[in-house]
């Protein structure tokens, strides 16, 4: 029996404002999407935090704030950081 359940990762699109972690992988292999993510500085190992969900999905990284379209949000899987 489990005493405690924790989630260590999730799709970026299901995270809430304030959730943070590290990009673990990309869920799509579309070269156009992967190229767009890299052009924005988003790659595996990059720290990311959700700062806004509506009306636009916004994240912050060490490089600044980004507004992401749904196609990019759905392509990112995040390894979650523990509580701050």
Coordinates of N, CA and C in Angstrom, one line a residue:
X1 N 0.9 -1.2 0.0 CA 0.0 0.0 0.0 C 0.9 1.2 0.0
X2 N 0.5 2.2 -0.7 CA 1.2 3.5 -0.8 C 0.8 4.4 0.3
X3 N 1.8 5.0 1.0 CA 1.6 5.9 2.0 C 1.5 7.3 1.5
X4 N 2.2 7.6 0.4 CA 2.3 8.9 -0.2 C 2.5 8.8 -1.7
X5 N 1.8 9.6 -2.4 CA 1.9 9.6 -3.8 C 2.4 11.0 -4.3
X6 N 3.4 10.9 -5.2 CA 3.9 12.2 -5.7 C 4.0 12.1 -7.2
X7 N 3.9 13.2 -7.9 CA 4.0 13.3 -9.3 C 5.4 13.9 -9.6
X8 N 6.2 13.2 -10.4 CA 7.5 13.8 -10.7 C 7.6 14.5 -12.0
X9 N 6.6 14.3 -12.9 CA 6.6 15.0 -14.1 C 5.2 15.1 -14.7
X10 N 5.0 16.0 -15.7 CA 3.7 16.2 -16.3 C 3.9 17.0 -17.6
X11 N 2.9 16.9 -18.4 CA 2.9 17.8 -19.6 C 2.7 19.2 -19.2
X12 N 3.5 20.1 -19.8 CA 3.4 21.5 -19.5 C 2.0 22.0 -19.5
X13 N 1.2 21.6 -20.4 CA -0.2 22.1 -20.6 C -1.1 21.8 -19.4
X14 N -0.7 20.9 -18.5 CA -1.6 20.6 -17.4 C -1.1 21.3 -16.1
X15 N 0.0 22.0 -16.2 CA 0.6 22.6 -15.0 C -0.2 23.9 -14.6
X16 N -0.1 24.3 -13.4 CA -0.8 25.5 -12.9 C 0.2 26.6 -12.8
X17 N -0.3 27.8 -12.7 CA 0.5 29.0 -12.4 C 1.4 28.8 -11.2
X18 N 2.6 29.0 -11.2 CA 3.5 28.8 -10.1 C 4.3 27.5 -10.1
X19 N 3.8 26.5 -10.9 CA 4.5 25.2 -11.0 C 5.8 25.4 -11.8
X20 N 6.8 24.7 -11.4 CA 8.1 24.9 -12.1 C 8.8 23.6 -12.1
X21 N 9.8 23.5 -13.0 CA 10.5 22.3 -13.2 C 11.6 22.5 -14.3
X22 N 12.0 21.4 -14.8 CA 13.0 21.3 -15.9 C 12.4 20.6 -17.1
X23 N 12.6 21.1 -18.3 CA 12.2 20.4 -19.5 C 12.9 19.1 -19.5
X24 N 12.1 18.0 -19.5 CA 12.6 16.6 -19.6 C 12.7 16.1 -21.0
X25 N 11.7 16.4 -21.8 CA 11.6 15.8 -23.1 C 10.6 16.5 -23.9
X26 N 10.5 16.2 -25.2 CA 9.5 16.8 -26.1 C 8.6 15.6 -26.5
X27 N 7.3 15.9 -26.5 CA 6.4 14.8 -26.8 C 6.1 14.7 -28.3
X28 N 6.6 15.6 -29.1 CA 6.4 15.5 -30.6 C 7.8 15.5 -31.2
X29 N 7.9 14.8 -32.4 CA 9.1 14.7 -33.1 C 9.1 15.6 -34.4
X30 N 8.1 16.5 -34.5 CA 7.9 17.3 -35.6 C 9.1 18.3 -35.7
X31 N 9.9 18.2 -36.7 CA 11.1 19.1 -36.8 C 10.8 20.5 -36.8
X32 N 9.7 21.0 -37.3 CA 9.3 22.4 -37.3 C 9.1 22.8 -35.8
X33 N 8.4 22.0 -35.1 CA 8.1 22.4 -33.7 C 9.4 22.4 -32.9
X34 N 10.2 21.3 -33.0 CA 11.5 21.2 -32.3 C 12.4 22.4 -32.6
X35 N 12.4 22.8 -33.9 CA 13.2 23.9 -34.3 C 12.7 25.2 -33.6
X36 N 11.4 25.4 -33.6 CA 10.8 26.6 -33.0 C 11.2 26.6 -31.5
X37 N 11.0 25.5 -30.8 CA 11.4 25.5 -29.4 C 12.8 25.8 -29.2
X38 N 13.7 25.3 -30.0 CA 15.1 25.6 -29.8 C 15.4 27.1 -30.1
X39 N 14.7 27.6 -31.1 CA 14.9 29.1 -31.4 C 14.5 30.0 -30.3
X40 N 13.6 29.5 -29.4 CA 13.2 30.2 -28.2 C 14.1 30.0 -27.0
X41 N 15.0 29.1 -27.2 CA 15.9 28.8 -26.1 C 15.4 27.7 -25.2
X42 N 14.4 27.0 -25.7 CA 13.8 25.9 -24.9 C 14.3 24.6 -25.3
X43 N 15.1 23.9 -24.4 CA 15.7 22.6 -24.7 C 15.7 21.8 -23.5
X44 N 16.0 20.5 -23.6 CA 16.0 19.6 -22.4 C 17.0 20.2 -21.4
X45 N 16.6 20.1 -20.2 CA 17.5 20.6 -19.1 C 17.2 22.1 -18.7
X46 N 16.4 22.8 -19.5 CA 16.1 24.2 -19.2 C 15.1 24.3 -18.1
X47 N 15.4 25.1 -17.1 CA 14.4 25.4 -16.0 C 13.3 26.3 -16.6
X48 N 12.1 26.0 -16.2 CA 10.9 26.6 -16.7 C 9.8 26.8 -15.6
X49 N 9.1 27.8 -15.6 CA 8.0 28.0 -14.6 C 6.8 28.6 -15.3
X50 N 5.6 28.2 -15.0 CA 4.4 28.7 -15.5 C 4.0 30.0 -14.8
X51 N 3.8 31.1 -15.6 CA 3.5 32.3 -15.0 C 2.1 32.8 -15.3
X52 N 1.5 32.2 -16.4 CA 0.1 32.6 -16.8 C -0.4 31.5 -17.7
X53 N -1.7 31.2 -17.5 CA -2.4 30.2 -18.4 C -3.4 30.8 -19.3
X54 N -4.1 31.9 -18.9 CA -5.1 32.5 -19.7 C -5.0 34.0 -19.7
X55 N -5.2 34.7 -20.7 CA -5.7 34.3 -22.0 C -4.6 33.6 -22.8
X56 N -3.3 33.8 -22.5 CA -2.2 33.2 -23.2 C -1.4 32.4 -22.2
X57 N -0.8 31.3 -22.7 CA 0.1 30.5 -21.8 C 1.5 31.1 -21.8
X58 N 1.9 31.5 -20.6 CA 3.2 32.2 -20.5 C 4.1 31.4 -19.5
X59 N 5.4 31.4 -19.8 CA 6.4 30.7 -19.0 C 7.5 31.7 -18.8
X60 N 8.3 31.4 -17.7 CA 9.5 32.2 -17.5 C 10.7 31.2 -17.5
X61 N 11.8 31.6 -17.9 CA 13.1 30.9 -17.9 C 14.1 31.9 -17.4
X62 N 15.3 31.4 -17.2 CA 16.4 32.3 -16.8 C 16.7 33.4 -17.8
X63 N 16.2 33.2 -19.0 CA 16.4 34.2 -20.1 C 15.3 35.2 -20.2
X64 N 14.1 35.0 -19.5 CA 13.0 35.9 -19.6 C 11.7 35.2 -19.7
X65 N 10.7 36.0 -20.1 CA 9.3 35.5 -20.2 C 9.0 35.2 -21.7
X66 N 8.2 34.1 -21.9 CA 7.8 33.7 -23.2 C 6.3 33.4 -23.2
X67 N 5.6 33.8 -24.3 CA 4.2 33.5 -24.5 C 4.3 32.3 -25.6
X68 N 3.7 31.2 -25.2 CA 3.7 30.0 -26.1 C 2.4 29.7 -26.7
X69 N 2.4 29.4 -28.0 CA 1.1 28.9 -28.6 C 0.8 27.5 -28.2
X70 N -0.4 27.1 -28.3 CA -0.8 25.7 -27.9 C 0.0 24.6 -28.5
X71 N 0.5 24.8 -29.7 CA 1.3 23.7 -30.4 C 2.6 23.5 -29.7
X72 N 3.2 24.5 -29.1 CA 4.4 24.4 -28.4 C 4.2 23.9 -27.0
X73 N 3.1 24.4 -26.3 CA 2.8 24.0 -25.0 C 2.6 22.5 -24.9
X74 N 1.9 22.0 -25.9 CA 1.6 20.5 -25.9 C 2.8 19.7 -26.2
X75 N 3.9 20.3 -26.7 CA 5.0 19.5 -27.1 C 6.0 19.3 -25.9
X76 N 5.8 19.9 -24.8 CA 6.8 20.0 -23.7 C 6.4 19.1 -22.5
X77 N 7.3 18.3 -22.0 CA 7.0 17.5 -20.8 C 8.1 18.0 -19.8
X78 N 7.6 18.2 -18.6 CA 8.4 18.8 -17.5 C 8.6 17.9 -16.3
X79 N 9.9 17.8 -15.9 CA 10.2 17.1 -14.6 C 10.0 18.2 -13.5
X80 N 9.1 17.9 -12.7 CA 8.7 18.9 -11.7 C 9.7 19.1 -10.6
X81 N 9.8 20.4 -10.1 CA 10.7 20.7 -9.0 C 9.9 20.5 -7.7
X82 N 10.6 20.3 -6.6 CA 9.9 20.2 -5.3 C 9.4 21.5 -4.9
X83 N 8.6 21.6 -3.8 CA 8.1 22.8 -3.3 C 9.2 23.8 -3.0
X84 N 9.0 25.1 -3.2 CA 10.0 26.1 -3.0 C 9.9 26.6 -1.5

